[in-house]
Amino acid sequence: MTAMKRLVFESTQHVRPEHLWRRYVLGMTSVVLLVAAAHEAHRSTIDKSAVDARFIETAGEMQMLSQRILLHALELKSRDNTQTDLLDLSVDIDRFAAIHAALIRKSDLTPALNAAYFDEPLRADAQVNSFIDAARDVVRSVNQDISVDPALSALMDLGHNELVETLDLIVDLYVDATEASTDTLRNLQSMTLAAVIVALLLQALFIYLPAHLSVTAKIRDLRKSARNLRINQSQLRLSNLALQKAATHDTLTELPNRMFLIERLTEALKKKDAGLSVLHLDIDRFRGINDAAGEAIGDQVLCRVRDILIEFAGSEFCLARTGGNQFMIMTDGDPEQLADDIGKAFEDPLQLSGRTYQIGFCIGYATSDAGTVDAMTLISNAEFALKAAKDEGRAAVVAFSKSLREARDENDQLAREIAGAMQDGQIVPYFQPQINLQDMSLAGIEVLARWNHPTRGLVPPDVFLPLARTEGLTRALDQLIWSKAMRQFQIWTKAGCEIPRISLNAAPDTIADPRIVPRLMVDMTAYGLTPENIVIEVLETTFIGSIHDAAAINIERLIAAGVTIELDDFGTGYASLSKLIQLSLSGIKLDRSLIHPLPSQNAESIVRAMLAIANEMSLHVVAEGIETDAQAEYLRDVGCEIGQGFGFGRPMPAADFVDWLASHDAQSRRKSAQAALRA
């Protein structure tokens, strides 16, 4: 008996067994009280977070209201004043003032917030009150029928100079205060949980352990006998063998695992450093089998694949399972021939439980040469080749080569350059026209990002956009393209070009950014756009994962501000219809994969069904990927409103778009004149 056990046992000798229940009751009561305290701390954390979230949202609303006040004030100058305009402006001013009053009356303002509102140098309270007074001066000037220019100028100076940055800082301070408050409550939760754990340990030590020791003392002889039986030599030997196999073999297929393969490959390379190959196999469609038929069938498939692959054993052969649906083969034979034989062996579907399953492989392989003496390098090369094979598509076989690694190095270099390219103006907006299919007039333009690399030329977006996402630059890239596109829209408008609207693509990270709405409003104000000029295109992947809630909130705020929201690539995912129901979207954009097969019968049926859904829900429809007149005519006849595609115009820089627009207008005038002559 250890010293601790002896101390605990002796400390309870004076307690009679029939009185132990008192200790049990005391211990359980303490645990219940501590659990209740932990629950209360958790509830307080949730309540406090909800309150703080409302204040953050309210502070964010102030940003949007400040920009709306500026827009309304500008509209009073640019058109005849109406009571509706004045009323809208007055309502926004009152709401802005009320929100500010509520924020500064918050009972638990942090020192940082209090200093930001009332102390130098920021004095946010004074800035906001000055902005409110200036806005009311604009209303007063209009009501008194005097010149609104002085008051409007003062309002614009206040709104454009420091107020936007001040409100951004206030929002950040509220976020910091919320995080600090939440951390404090979480620490309290942790302390309470620790107390519960300590209480449980003390119960175990001073209540349950003594009872256990007293029982143990009575059956000590039986325990000794059982222990002698458990530790006999034969059982230990079997246990050691089982542990050794578990460490080096896969439990399901009983094949060697990656560790075993590395050991065998290392030994083989010492004997023969050239001509050994490692094939890395990945089963195509395996996830679909697991999802559709269940994991039990998936396990049967893996075992059947194992049985078939074993038939390809050579003189120096090792088959290993290295992942969920991945295998590796070490061989001294011809790897290309082996890969071809494996492909042929699985041409016929597998028969399992009365059903058939078509199996195929993507295979990447690497072969050692006189300079290859490292097993890990050879396996890494095979894995690299498998990635390239999976990029090519199903049933692809790729041999490792230096060019594969050079291509990867090239991508890495582009990833390192993309931030500088954004700063240097290499990444610019391109514009693709959207056409009204009924009268062939310009309905709008979609803004697309393009990278004009100084040495590599035009880098495709499917190359650099994933790199931007990997580097965490998606938000910055979208913001850059949006700002440049709106500035170009302003230039075209001043030059007399009539462009109804511009469509801006928003990545999931962008639309979930809590600052996206005020920043968009600031840019719109700066470049003279209205919400009616803007369309934001969002992807279905926006609504998957932790950013879903933030994205949905921003979408509703944009819709409330008058911005049009379209669901892009509609018809290619599983979430489309559910999102149409949950969100107040304005339109959908049919993916090019649905338009390309037109006018095939199946494609026509699908397109008509989607147009019927859109019509029923009062959504406008844009069809992208139109390349032929027949496709455009069919879509026009079935009621599609807007078309986009190479058949009308490719994405082009701003200068080329101006030429395209002039040519399109000239063609439209000729067609109109010809139609008039025929009439």
Short mmCIF file of N, CA and C in Angstrom, two decimals, residues 519-588:
data_model
loop_
_atom_site.label_atom_id
_atom_site.label_comp_id
_atom_site.label_asym_id
_atom_site.label_seq_id
_atom_site.Cartn_x
_atom_site.Cartn_y
_atom_site.Cartn_z
N ARG A 519 -17.61 49.94 -46.20
CA ARG A 519 -16.58 50.25 -47.20
C ARG A 519 -17.19 50.39 -48.58
N LEU A 520 -18.15 49.52 -48.90
CA LEU A 520 -18.82 49.63 -50.19
C LEU A 520 -19.56 50.96 -50.29
N MET A 521 -20.24 51.35 -49.21
CA MET A 521 -20.98 52.61 -49.23
C MET A 521 -20.05 53.81 -49.39
N VAL A 522 -18.88 53.74 -48.74
CA VAL A 522 -17.91 54.84 -48.87
C VAL A 522 -17.43 54.96 -50.31
N ASP A 523 -17.08 53.82 -50.94
CA ASP A 523 -16.63 53.85 -52.33
C ASP A 523 -17.74 54.33 -53.26
N MET A 524 -18.96 53.88 -53.02
CA MET A 524 -20.07 54.33 -53.87
C MET A 524 -20.24 55.85 -53.78
N THR A 525 -20.14 56.37 -52.57
CA THR A 525 -20.26 57.82 -52.40
C THR A 525 -19.11 58.55 -53.10
N ALA A 526 -17.89 58.02 -52.92
CA ALA A 526 -16.72 58.68 -53.50
C ALA A 526 -16.78 58.72 -55.02
N TYR A 527 -17.33 57.67 -55.65
CA TYR A 527 -17.33 57.59 -57.11
C TYR A 527 -18.70 57.90 -57.72
N GLY A 528 -19.62 58.38 -56.91
CA GLY A 528 -20.89 58.86 -57.45
C GLY A 528 -21.84 57.78 -57.90
N LEU A 529 -21.77 56.57 -57.35
CA LEU A 529 -22.69 55.51 -57.71
C LEU A 529 -23.83 55.44 -56.71
N THR A 530 -24.92 54.85 -57.12
CA THR A 530 -26.05 54.58 -56.23
C THR A 530 -26.17 53.07 -56.06
N PRO A 531 -26.88 52.60 -55.04
CA PRO A 531 -27.06 51.15 -54.87
C PRO A 531 -27.68 50.48 -56.09
N GLU A 532 -28.48 51.22 -56.86
CA GLU A 532 -29.11 50.64 -58.05
C GLU A 532 -28.09 50.31 -59.14
N ASN A 533 -26.89 50.90 -59.05
CA ASN A 533 -25.85 50.63 -60.05
C ASN A 533 -25.04 49.37 -59.74
N ILE A 534 -25.26 48.76 -58.57
CA ILE A 534 -24.38 47.70 -58.08
C ILE A 534 -25.13 46.37 -57.99
N VAL A 535 -24.48 45.32 -58.48
CA VAL A 535 -24.92 43.94 -58.28
C VAL A 535 -23.76 43.19 -57.63
N ILE A 536 -24.04 42.47 -56.56
CA ILE A 536 -23.03 41.63 -55.91
C ILE A 536 -23.37 40.17 -56.21
N GLU A 537 -22.41 39.44 -56.79
CA GLU A 537 -22.60 38.02 -57.09
C GLU A 537 -21.92 37.19 -56.01
N VAL A 538 -22.69 36.30 -55.34
CA VAL A 538 -22.16 35.46 -54.27
C VAL A 538 -22.26 34.00 -54.68
N LEU A 539 -21.35 33.18 -54.16
CA LEU A 539 -21.30 31.76 -54.48
C LEU A 539 -22.02 30.95 -53.40
N GLU A 540 -22.44 29.74 -53.78
CA GLU A 540 -23.08 28.86 -52.80
C GLU A 540 -22.12 28.49 -51.68
N THR A 541 -20.84 28.40 -51.96
CA THR A 541 -19.88 28.03 -50.93
C THR A 541 -19.80 29.09 -49.83
N THR A 542 -20.36 30.28 -50.08
CA THR A 542 -20.43 31.30 -49.04
C THR A 542 -21.21 30.81 -47.83
N PHE A 543 -22.17 29.94 -48.05
CA PHE A 543 -23.09 29.56 -46.99
C PHE A 543 -22.72 28.23 -46.36
N ILE A 544 -21.46 27.81 -46.52
CA ILE A 544 -21.00 26.56 -45.93
C ILE A 544 -19.91 26.88 -44.93
N GLY A 545 -20.04 26.40 -43.71
CA GLY A 545 -19.00 26.59 -42.71
C GLY A 545 -19.33 27.72 -41.76
N SER A 546 -18.31 28.15 -41.00
CA SER A 546 -18.51 29.09 -39.91
C SER A 546 -18.83 30.50 -40.36
N ILE A 547 -18.55 30.85 -41.62
CA ILE A 547 -18.79 32.22 -42.07
C ILE A 547 -20.22 32.42 -42.52
N HIS A 548 -21.05 31.36 -42.47
CA HIS A 548 -22.41 31.42 -42.99
C HIS A 548 -23.20 32.56 -42.36
N ASP A 549 -23.22 32.64 -41.00
CA ASP A 549 -24.04 33.64 -40.32
C ASP A 549 -23.60 35.06 -40.66
N ALA A 550 -22.29 35.31 -40.63
CA ALA A 550 -21.81 36.66 -40.95
C ALA A 550 -22.14 37.04 -42.38
N ALA A 551 -22.02 36.10 -43.32
CA ALA A 551 -22.36 36.39 -44.71
C ALA A 551 -23.83 36.70 -44.86
N ALA A 552 -24.69 35.92 -44.22
CA ALA A 552 -26.14 36.15 -44.32
C ALA A 552 -26.52 37.52 -43.77
N ILE A 553 -25.88 37.92 -42.66
CA ILE A 553 -26.17 39.25 -42.09
C ILE A 553 -25.76 40.34 -43.07
N ASN A 554 -24.56 40.23 -43.66
CA ASN A 554 -24.11 41.25 -44.60
C ASN A 554 -24.99 41.31 -45.84
N ILE A 555 -25.44 40.15 -46.32
CA ILE A 555 -26.31 40.12 -47.50
C ILE A 555 -27.61 40.85 -47.20
N GLU A 556 -28.20 40.59 -46.03
CA GLU A 556 -29.45 41.28 -45.68
C GLU A 556 -29.21 42.78 -45.55
N ARG A 557 -28.05 43.19 -45.02
CA ARG A 557 -27.76 44.63 -44.89
C ARG A 557 -27.60 45.27 -46.27
N LEU A 558 -26.96 44.56 -47.19
CA LEU A 558 -26.79 45.10 -48.55
C LEU A 558 -28.13 45.21 -49.26
N ILE A 559 -28.97 44.19 -49.10
CA ILE A 559 -30.29 44.24 -49.73
C ILE A 559 -31.10 45.40 -49.15
N ALA A 560 -31.02 45.60 -47.82
CA ALA A 560 -31.74 46.71 -47.20
C ALA A 560 -31.24 48.06 -47.72
N ALA A 561 -29.96 48.13 -48.09
CA ALA A 561 -29.40 49.37 -48.63
C ALA A 561 -29.75 49.58 -50.10
N GLY A 562 -30.38 48.60 -50.75
CA GLY A 562 -30.78 48.75 -52.15
C GLY A 562 -29.86 48.09 -53.14
N VAL A 563 -28.85 47.33 -52.67
CA VAL A 563 -27.92 46.65 -53.56
C VAL A 563 -28.54 45.33 -54.02
N THR A 564 -28.39 45.00 -55.31
CA THR A 564 -28.91 43.74 -55.85
C THR A 564 -27.94 42.60 -55.54
N ILE A 565 -28.46 41.48 -55.07
CA ILE A 565 -27.66 40.30 -54.76
C ILE A 565 -28.10 39.15 -55.66
N GLU A 566 -27.13 38.56 -56.39
CA GLU A 566 -27.41 37.41 -57.25
C GLU A 566 -26.64 36.19 -56.75
N LEU A 567 -27.26 35.02 -56.88
CA LEU A 567 -26.60 33.75 -56.56
C LEU A 567 -25.90 33.25 -57.82
N ASP A 568 -24.56 33.22 -57.79
CA ASP A 568 -23.76 32.87 -58.96
C ASP A 568 -23.67 31.36 -59.12
N ASP A 569 -23.40 30.93 -60.36
CA ASP A 569 -23.21 29.50 -60.69
C ASP A 569 -24.40 28.66 -60.24
N PHE A 570 -25.59 29.20 -60.39
CA PHE A 570 -26.79 28.48 -59.94
C PHE A 570 -26.98 27.20 -60.75
N GLY A 571 -27.29 26.12 -60.03
CA GLY A 571 -27.54 24.85 -60.69
C GLY A 571 -26.38 23.89 -60.63
N THR A 572 -25.25 24.30 -60.01
CA THR A 572 -24.08 23.42 -59.96
C THR A 572 -23.87 22.81 -58.60
N GLY A 573 -24.59 23.26 -57.57
CA GLY A 573 -24.38 22.76 -56.22
C GLY A 573 -25.64 22.22 -55.61
N TYR A 574 -25.54 21.90 -54.31
CA TYR A 574 -26.66 21.29 -53.63
C TYR A 574 -27.43 22.28 -52.78
N ALA A 575 -26.90 23.49 -52.62
CA ALA A 575 -27.53 24.41 -51.67
C ALA A 575 -28.38 25.47 -52.34
N SER A 576 -28.47 25.48 -53.67
CA SER A 576 -29.10 26.59 -54.38
C SER A 576 -30.52 26.86 -53.92
N LEU A 577 -31.39 25.85 -54.01
CA LEU A 577 -32.80 26.05 -53.72
C LEU A 577 -33.01 26.46 -52.27
N SER A 578 -32.26 25.87 -51.34
CA SER A 578 -32.43 26.24 -49.94
C SER A 578 -32.05 27.69 -49.72
N LYS A 579 -31.03 28.18 -50.41
CA LYS A 579 -30.63 29.57 -50.23
C LYS A 579 -31.66 30.53 -50.85
N LEU A 580 -32.30 30.12 -51.92
CA LEU A 580 -33.35 30.96 -52.50
C LEU A 580 -34.48 31.15 -51.51
N ILE A 581 -34.74 30.13 -50.69
CA ILE A 581 -35.83 30.21 -49.72
C ILE A 581 -35.40 31.05 -48.52
N GLN A 582 -34.18 30.89 -48.07
CA GLN A 582 -33.75 31.51 -46.82
C GLN A 582 -33.39 32.98 -46.96
N LEU A 583 -32.87 33.40 -48.12
CA LEU A 583 -32.37 34.76 -48.28
C LEU A 583 -33.22 35.54 -49.28
N SER A 584 -33.22 36.86 -49.11
CA SER A 584 -34.00 37.74 -50.00
C SER A 584 -33.17 38.10 -51.22
N LEU A 585 -32.78 37.11 -51.99
CA LEU A 585 -31.97 37.36 -53.18
C LEU A 585 -32.79 38.02 -54.27
N SER A 586 -32.10 38.76 -55.15
CA SER A 586 -32.78 39.45 -56.24
C SER A 586 -32.76 38.67 -57.53
N GLY A 587 -31.78 37.79 -57.72
CA GLY A 587 -31.69 37.08 -58.98
C GLY A 587 -30.75 35.90 -58.89
N ILE A 588 -30.71 35.13 -59.97
CA ILE A 588 -29.83 33.97 -60.07
C ILE A 588 -29.06 34.05 -61.37
#
